[in-house]
CSV table of C-alpha atoms in Angstrom, one decimal:
chain,number,residue,atom,x,y,z
A,24,MET,CA,20.2,-138.3,8.7
A,25,LYS,CA,23.3,-137.6,6.5
A,26,THR,CA,26.7,-137.6,7.9
A,27,SER,CA,29.1,-135.1,6.5
A,28,THR,CA,32.3,-136.3,5.0
A,29,THR,CA,33.9,-132.9,4.6
A,30,ALA,CA,37.1,-132.6,6.6
A,31,PRO,CA,36.9,-129.9,9.3
A,32,PRO,CA,38.8,-126.7,8.3
A,33,ALA,CA,42.4,-126.5,9.3
A,34,THR,CA,43.2,-124.4,12.3
A,35,ALA,CA,47.1,-125.2,12.8
A,36,ASN,CA,50.1,-124.1,10.9
A,37,LEU,CA,48.2,-121.9,8.5
A,38,ARG,CA,51.1,-119.6,8.0
A,39,ILE,CA,53.9,-122.3,8.1
A,40,ARG,CA,55.4,-122.8,4.5
A,41,SER,CA,57.3,-126.0,5.4
A,42,LEU,CA,58.7,-128.0,8.2
A,43,GLU,CA,62.2,-129.4,7.6
A,44,PRO,CA,63.8,-131.9,9.9
A,45,LEU,CA,67.3,-131.4,10.9
A,46,VAL,CA,70.1,-133.8,11.8
A,47,PRO,CA,70.1,-134.5,15.5
A,48,PRO,CA,72.8,-132.8,17.5
A,49,ALA,CA,74.3,-136.2,18.4
A,50,ARG,CA,74.8,-137.4,14.8
A,51,LEU,CA,76.4,-134.0,13.9
A,52,ILE,CA,78.8,-134.0,16.8
A,53,ALA,CA,79.7,-137.8,16.0
A,54,THR,CA,80.4,-136.7,12.4
A,55,LEU,CA,82.5,-133.7,13.5
A,56,PRO,CA,83.9,-134.5,16.9
A,57,LEU,CA,86.4,-132.5,19.0
A,58,SER,CA,89.9,-133.9,18.9
A,59,PRO,CA,91.8,-134.4,22.4
A,60,ALA,CA,93.7,-131.3,21.6
A,61,ALA,CA,90.6,-129.2,20.8
A,62,THR,CA,88.8,-130.6,24.0
A,63,ASP,CA,91.8,-129.5,26.1
A,64,THR,CA,91.6,-126.1,24.5
A,65,VAL,CA,87.9,-125.7,25.6
A,66,LEU,CA,88.3,-126.9,29.0
A,67,ALA,CA,91.3,-124.9,29.7
A,68,GLY,CA,89.7,-121.8,28.1
A,69,ARG,CA,86.8,-122.1,30.3
A,70,GLN,CA,88.8,-122.5,33.4
A,71,ALA,CA,91.0,-119.5,32.5
A,72,VAL,CA,87.9,-117.3,31.8
A,73,GLU,CA,86.3,-118.5,35.1
A,74,GLN,CA,89.7,-117.5,37.0
A,75,VAL,CA,89.6,-114.0,35.2
A,76,LEU,CA,86.1,-113.4,36.3
A,77,THR,CA,86.9,-114.4,39.9
A,78,GLY,CA,90.1,-112.5,40.1
A,79,ASP,CA,92.4,-115.6,40.6
A,80,ASP,CA,94.0,-114.8,37.0
A,81,ASP,CA,95.0,-111.2,36.8
A,82,ARG,CA,95.2,-111.3,33.0
A,83,LEU,CA,92.9,-109.1,31.0
A,84,LEU,CA,90.3,-111.0,28.9
A,85,ALA,CA,90.3,-110.0,25.3
A,86,VAL,CA,87.4,-111.2,23.1
A,87,ILE,CA,88.4,-110.2,19.5
A,88,GLY,CA,87.1,-111.1,16.2
A,89,PRO,CA,84.8,-110.3,13.2
A,90,CYS,CA,81.3,-108.7,13.8
A,91,SER,CA,80.0,-112.0,12.5
A,92,ILE,CA,81.2,-115.0,10.3
A,93,HIS,CA,80.3,-115.0,6.7
A,94,ASP,CA,83.3,-116.3,5.1
A,95,ILE,CA,84.8,-119.6,6.4
A,96,ASP,CA,88.2,-119.2,4.7
A,97,ALA,CA,88.6,-115.7,5.9
A,98,ALA,CA,87.8,-116.7,9.3
A,99,ARG,CA,90.1,-119.5,9.4
A,100,GLU,CA,92.9,-117.2,8.1
A,101,TYR,CA,92.1,-114.7,10.8
A,102,ALA,CA,92.0,-117.4,13.5
A,103,ALA,CA,95.6,-118.4,12.6
A,104,LEU,CA,96.9,-114.8,12.9
A,105,LEU,CA,95.1,-114.3,16.3
A,106,ALA,CA,96.3,-117.5,17.6
A,107,GLY,CA,99.9,-116.4,17.2
A,108,LEU,CA,99.2,-113.0,18.7
A,109,ALA,CA,97.4,-114.8,21.7
A,110,ARG,CA,100.5,-116.9,22.4
A,111,GLU,CA,102.7,-113.9,22.0
A,112,LEU,CA,100.6,-112.0,24.5
A,113,SER,CA,99.5,-114.8,26.7
A,114,ASP,CA,101.4,-113.5,29.7
A,115,ARG,CA,99.1,-110.2,29.8
A,116,LEU,CA,96.1,-111.0,27.8
A,117,LEU,CA,93.7,-114.1,27.8
A,118,VAL,CA,92.7,-113.9,24.0
A,119,VAL,CA,89.4,-115.5,22.9
A,120,MET,CA,88.1,-115.1,19.4
A,121,ARG,CA,84.8,-113.8,18.8
A,122,VAL,CA,83.1,-116.1,16.5
A,123,TYR,CA,79.5,-115.1,16.1
A,124,PHE,CA,77.2,-116.9,13.7
A,125,GLU,CA,73.8,-115.6,14.5
A,126,LYS,CA,72.7,-112.0,14.1
A,127,PRO,CA,69.8,-110.5,16.1
A,128,ARG,CA,67.9,-108.1,14.2
A,129,THR,CA,65.8,-105.1,15.3
A,130,THR,CA,63.8,-105.5,12.2
A,131,VAL,CA,65.0,-107.6,9.1
A,132,GLY,CA,68.3,-108.5,7.5
A,133,TRP,CA,70.8,-111.3,7.0
A,134,LYS,CA,70.4,-113.6,10.1
A,135,GLY,CA,73.9,-115.0,10.0
A,136,LEU,CA,75.8,-118.1,8.7
A,137,ILE,CA,74.0,-120.7,10.7
A,138,ASN,CA,70.6,-119.5,9.3
A,139,ASP,CA,71.7,-118.6,5.8
A,140,PRO,CA,75.2,-119.7,5.0
A,141,HIS,CA,74.8,-119.1,1.1
A,142,LEU,CA,73.8,-115.3,1.8
A,143,ASP,CA,70.8,-115.9,-0.4
A,144,ASP,CA,67.9,-116.4,1.8
A,145,SER,CA,67.9,-120.0,1.1
A,146,PHE,CA,68.2,-120.9,4.8
A,147,ASP,CA,70.2,-124.0,4.6
A,148,VAL,CA,70.4,-124.4,8.3
A,149,ALA,CA,71.8,-127.9,8.0
A,150,THR,CA,74.7,-126.7,6.2
A,151,GLY,CA,75.1,-123.6,8.4
A,152,LEU,CA,75.3,-125.8,11.4
A,153,ARG,CA,77.7,-128.1,9.8
A,154,LEU,CA,80.0,-125.1,8.8
A,155,ALA,CA,79.7,-123.4,12.1
A,156,ARG,CA,80.8,-126.5,13.9
A,157,SER,CA,83.5,-127.4,11.6
A,158,LEU,CA,85.1,-123.8,11.9
A,159,LEU,CA,85.0,-123.9,15.7
A,160,ILE,CA,86.7,-127.2,15.8
A,161,GLU,CA,89.5,-125.9,13.6
A,162,ILE,CA,89.8,-122.8,15.8
A,163,ALA,CA,90.1,-124.9,19.0
A,164,ALA,CA,92.7,-127.2,17.3
A,165,MET,CA,94.7,-124.0,16.9
A,166,GLY,CA,94.8,-123.6,20.7
A,167,LEU,CA,92.6,-120.6,20.4
A,168,PRO,CA,89.4,-120.6,22.6
A,169,ALA,CA,86.1,-119.1,21.1
A,170,ALA,CA,83.1,-117.0,22.1
A,171,THR,CA,79.8,-116.9,20.4
A,172,GLU,CA,76.4,-115.4,21.1
A,173,PHE,CA,73.4,-117.8,21.6
A,174,LEU,CA,70.2,-116.5,20.1
A,175,GLU,CA,67.9,-119.5,20.8
A,176,PRO,CA,67.9,-122.9,23.1
A,177,ILE,CA,68.3,-125.2,19.9
A,178,THR,CA,71.7,-124.2,18.6
A,179,PRO,CA,73.8,-124.7,21.8
A,180,GLN,CA,73.1,-128.5,21.5
A,181,TYR,CA,75.1,-128.4,18.2
A,182,ILE,CA,78.1,-126.1,19.0
A,183,ALA,CA,78.1,-125.4,22.7
A,184,ASP,CA,80.7,-128.0,23.5
A,185,THR,CA,83.2,-126.1,21.4
A,186,ILE,CA,82.6,-122.6,23.3
A,187,VAL,CA,84.4,-121.1,26.2
A,188,LEU,CA,82.5,-117.8,26.7
A,189,GLY,CA,78.8,-117.4,25.6
A,190,ALA,CA,77.0,-114.1,25.1
A,191,ILE,CA,73.4,-112.9,25.3
A,192,GLY,CA,73.0,-109.9,23.4
A,193,ALA,CA,71.3,-106.7,24.2
A,194,ARG,CA,68.2,-107.5,22.4
A,195,THR,CA,67.5,-110.6,24.2
A,196,THR,CA,68.9,-110.1,27.7
A,197,GLU,CA,65.2,-109.3,29.0
A,198,SER,CA,64.0,-112.6,27.3
A,199,PRO,CA,63.1,-115.4,29.8
A,200,THR,CA,63.9,-118.0,27.3
A,201,HIS,CA,67.5,-116.8,27.1
A,202,ARG,CA,67.9,-116.3,30.7
A,203,GLN,CA,66.7,-119.8,31.3
A,204,MET,CA,69.0,-121.3,28.4
A,205,ALA,CA,72.0,-119.4,30.0
A,206,SER,CA,71.4,-121.1,33.5
A,207,GLY,CA,72.2,-124.5,31.7
A,208,LEU,CA,75.2,-123.5,29.5
A,209,SER,CA,78.3,-125.2,30.4
A,210,MET,CA,80.5,-122.1,30.1
A,211,PRO,CA,80.6,-118.4,31.5
A,212,VAL,CA,78.1,-116.1,30.0
A,213,GLY,CA,78.3,-112.4,29.4
A,214,PHE,CA,75.0,-110.3,29.6
A,215,LYS,CA,74.9,-107.1,27.6
A,216,ASN,CA,73.3,-104.0,29.0
A,217,SER,CA,70.0,-103.1,27.1
A,218,THR,CA,70.0,-100.9,23.8
A,219,ASP,CA,68.7,-98.1,25.8
A,220,GLY,CA,71.6,-98.1,28.0
A,221,SER,CA,70.1,-99.5,31.2
A,222,LEU,CA,71.9,-102.1,33.3
A,223,GLN,CA,68.9,-103.4,35.0
A,224,ALA,CA,67.8,-106.1,32.4
A,225,ALA,CA,71.4,-107.5,32.4
A,226,ILE,CA,71.8,-107.6,36.3
A,227,ASP,CA,68.2,-109.3,36.5
A,228,ALA,CA,69.5,-111.7,33.7
A,229,MET,CA,72.5,-112.5,35.7
A,230,HIS,CA,70.4,-113.3,38.8
A,231,ALA,CA,68.0,-115.4,36.8
A,232,ALA,CA,70.6,-117.4,35.2
A,233,ARG,CA,72.3,-118.3,38.6
A,234,THR,CA,69.1,-120.1,39.4
A,235,PRO,CA,68.1,-123.6,38.4
A,236,HIS,CA,65.2,-123.7,35.7
A,237,SER,CA,63.3,-126.1,33.8
A,238,PHE,CA,62.2,-125.3,30.2
A,239,LEU,CA,61.3,-126.9,26.9
A,240,GLY,CA,64.3,-127.8,24.6
A,241,ILE,CA,65.7,-130.6,22.7
A,242,ASP,CA,68.0,-133.4,23.7
A,243,ASN,CA,71.2,-134.7,21.7
A,244,GLY,CA,68.8,-137.0,20.0
A,245,GLY,CA,66.9,-134.1,18.6
A,246,GLY,CA,63.7,-134.9,20.6
A,247,THR,CA,61.6,-132.5,22.4
A,248,CYS,CA,62.2,-132.6,26.1
A,249,VAL,CA,62.0,-130.7,29.5
A,250,VAL,CA,65.6,-129.3,30.1
A,251,SER,CA,66.3,-128.9,33.9
A,252,THR,CA,69.3,-126.9,34.7
A,253,THR,CA,71.5,-126.3,37.9
A,254,GLY,CA,72.0,-122.5,37.3
A,255,ASN,CA,75.1,-120.8,36.0
A,256,PRO,CA,77.0,-118.7,38.5
A,257,SER,CA,79.7,-117.5,36.0
A,258,GLY,CA,77.8,-114.7,34.6
A,259,VAL,CA,79.3,-111.2,33.8
A,260,LEU,CA,78.0,-107.7,32.7
A,261,MET,CA,78.9,-106.5,29.3
A,262,LEU,CA,78.8,-102.8,28.6
A,263,ARG,CA,78.2,-101.9,25.1
A,264,GLY,CA,76.7,-98.4,25.4
A,265,GLY,CA,73.1,-97.3,24.7
A,266,ARG,CA,70.9,-94.9,22.8
A,267,ASP,CA,72.1,-91.9,24.7
A,268,GLY,CA,75.7,-92.7,24.2
A,269,THR,CA,78.7,-94.6,25.7
A,270,ASN,CA,79.1,-96.2,29.1
A,271,TYR,CA,82.8,-96.8,29.6
A,272,SER,CA,83.7,-93.7,31.3
A,273,ALA,CA,85.2,-93.9,35.0
A,274,ALA,CA,82.1,-92.4,36.4
A,275,MET,CA,79.9,-94.8,34.5
A,276,LEU,CA,81.9,-97.9,35.4
A,277,ALA,CA,81.8,-96.9,39.0
A,278,ASP,CA,78.2,-96.6,38.8
A,279,ALA,CA,78.0,-100.1,37.1
A,280,ARG,CA,80.1,-101.6,39.9
A,281,THR,CA,77.9,-100.1,42.6
A,282,GLN,CA,74.7,-101.5,40.9
A,283,LEU,CA,76.3,-104.9,40.8
A,284,GLU,CA,77.3,-104.8,44.5
A,285,ARG,CA,73.8,-103.6,45.5
A,286,ALA,CA,72.4,-106.5,43.6
A,287,GLY,CA,74.8,-108.9,45.3
A,288,LEU,CA,76.8,-109.8,42.3
A,289,PRO,CA,80.4,-109.9,41.6
A,290,PRO,CA,81.5,-106.4,40.5
A,291,ARG,CA,83.2,-107.6,37.3
A,292,MET,CA,82.6,-106.1,33.9
A,293,ILE,CA,83.7,-106.6,30.3
A,294,VAL,CA,83.6,-103.4,28.1
A,295,ASP,CA,82.5,-103.8,24.6
A,296,CYS,CA,84.6,-101.3,22.4
A,297,SER,CA,82.1,-101.5,19.5
A,298,HIS,CA,78.4,-100.8,19.1
A,299,ALA,CA,77.2,-97.7,20.9
A,300,ASN,CA,80.4,-97.4,22.8
A,301,SER,CA,82.2,-96.5,19.4
A,302,GLY,CA,79.1,-94.9,17.9
A,303,LYS,CA,79.3,-97.9,15.4
A,304,ASP,CA,82.5,-96.4,13.8
A,305,HIS,CA,85.1,-99.1,13.9
A,306,ARG,CA,87.7,-96.4,13.9
A,307,ARG,CA,86.8,-95.3,17.4
A,308,GLN,CA,87.2,-98.7,19.0
A,309,SER,CA,90.9,-97.9,19.7
A,310,ILE,CA,89.9,-94.8,21.7
A,311,VAL,CA,87.7,-97.0,24.0
A,312,TRP,CA,90.3,-99.6,24.2
A,313,ARG,CA,93.0,-97.2,25.2
A,314,ASP,CA,90.6,-95.4,27.7
A,315,VAL,CA,89.6,-98.6,29.4
A,316,ILE,CA,93.0,-100.0,29.5
A,317,GLU,CA,94.2,-96.9,31.3
A,318,GLN,CA,91.6,-97.3,34.0
A,319,ARG,CA,92.5,-100.7,34.4
A,320,ALA,CA,96.2,-99.7,34.8
A,321,ALA,CA,95.2,-97.1,37.3
A,322,GLY,CA,93.8,-99.9,39.5
A,323,ASP,CA,90.1,-100.6,38.4
A,324,HIS,CA,90.3,-104.2,38.4
A,325,SER,CA,86.4,-104.4,38.2
A,326,ILE,CA,87.4,-104.2,34.5
A,327,VAL,CA,88.2,-108.0,33.6
A,328,GLY,CA,88.0,-107.8,29.9
A,329,LEU,CA,87.2,-105.9,26.5
A,330,MET,CA,85.4,-106.9,23.4
A,331,LEU,CA,86.8,-105.7,20.1
A,332,GLU,CA,85.4,-106.2,16.6
A,333,SER,CA,88.2,-106.8,14.1
A,334,ASN,CA,88.8,-108.6,10.8
A,335,LEU,CA,91.7,-109.0,8.3
A,336,HIS,CA,90.7,-105.8,6.7
A,337,ALA,CA,89.0,-102.6,8.0
A,338,GLY,CA,85.4,-101.5,6.9
A,339,LYS,CA,82.1,-103.0,6.4
A,340,GLN,CA,80.2,-104.3,3.6
A,341,ALA,CA,76.7,-105.1,2.4
A,342,VAL,CA,75.7,-108.8,2.2
A,343,SER,CA,75.7,-110.2,-1.3
A,344,SER,CA,74.8,-113.6,-2.5
A,345,ASP,CA,77.5,-113.2,-5.2
A,346,ARG,CA,80.6,-114.1,-3.3
A,347,ALA,CA,82.9,-112.8,-5.8
A,348,ALA,CA,81.6,-109.4,-5.3
A,349,LEU,CA,82.4,-109.5,-1.6
A,350,ALA,CA,85.9,-108.1,-0.3
A,351,HIS,CA,88.0,-110.7,1.4
A,352,GLY,CA,88.4,-110.3,5.1
A,353,VAL,CA,86.0,-107.4,5.5
A,354,SER,CA,83.0,-107.8,7.8
């Protein structure tokens, strides 16, 4: 009887083009450590955000910055200007810079600086992680706290130690993976309402994140592990509008407050002045900002913060691998 020497047909990784190892988080952190001053910024920033969320700090949280970071030099320049403004307004506002590196996509498009730092579909993630961490360290060294959106459970091991406020976006709030991840993050986390405008997914996510979870992730050495969390009680609802329009009116905020209270959650909200609340028109953000500020001034202290997309210059531009063709300081 003849024995076949033919290898069995492959059944795994049939659509995988390549598998490229990354530097372990511990090695990148050791190469780019937080300075003592930057560490103080992070710890003080987290405490301040938590106190705003609980009402122990009556300042308004203002999360301000570019839609997403694609130009490190422009981001650094913007951060220096914002840091000065943050100091000037520190008696009234707790200013946190929006420093987003990953872009959730409904279909396809540029995935952000961490995934594609060269804007050319080369997906040099190792460079993206290094650039992101370097920038966050610089911003913290300026005394300016930073916020970012987390899109998957790997990236936090590389940069979460620099962040004072995390965010789970409208497209991922329903995801069990993101809810579990949020339960282990070391900072407060905002949950955006769904793109259809519904608040229930975000409210459910806040409940889920308050609970301990165990899930698959990586450790600081880059090894696959079971991550067991204690739960994150510092969640907050972020209102960004929806398919049918805005959700920052007094009536809509009152309804959101009622839904939070019925769910047994703190009635605290951050209003996103961009996205559906502005009709994706950056010029309308100021209208949202003024309206919400007036509601807060009239006594609605369930409004604890606002988010505003901003850059060195107004407008938006298409992604291009030719950096010389990109306008400086425009999202």
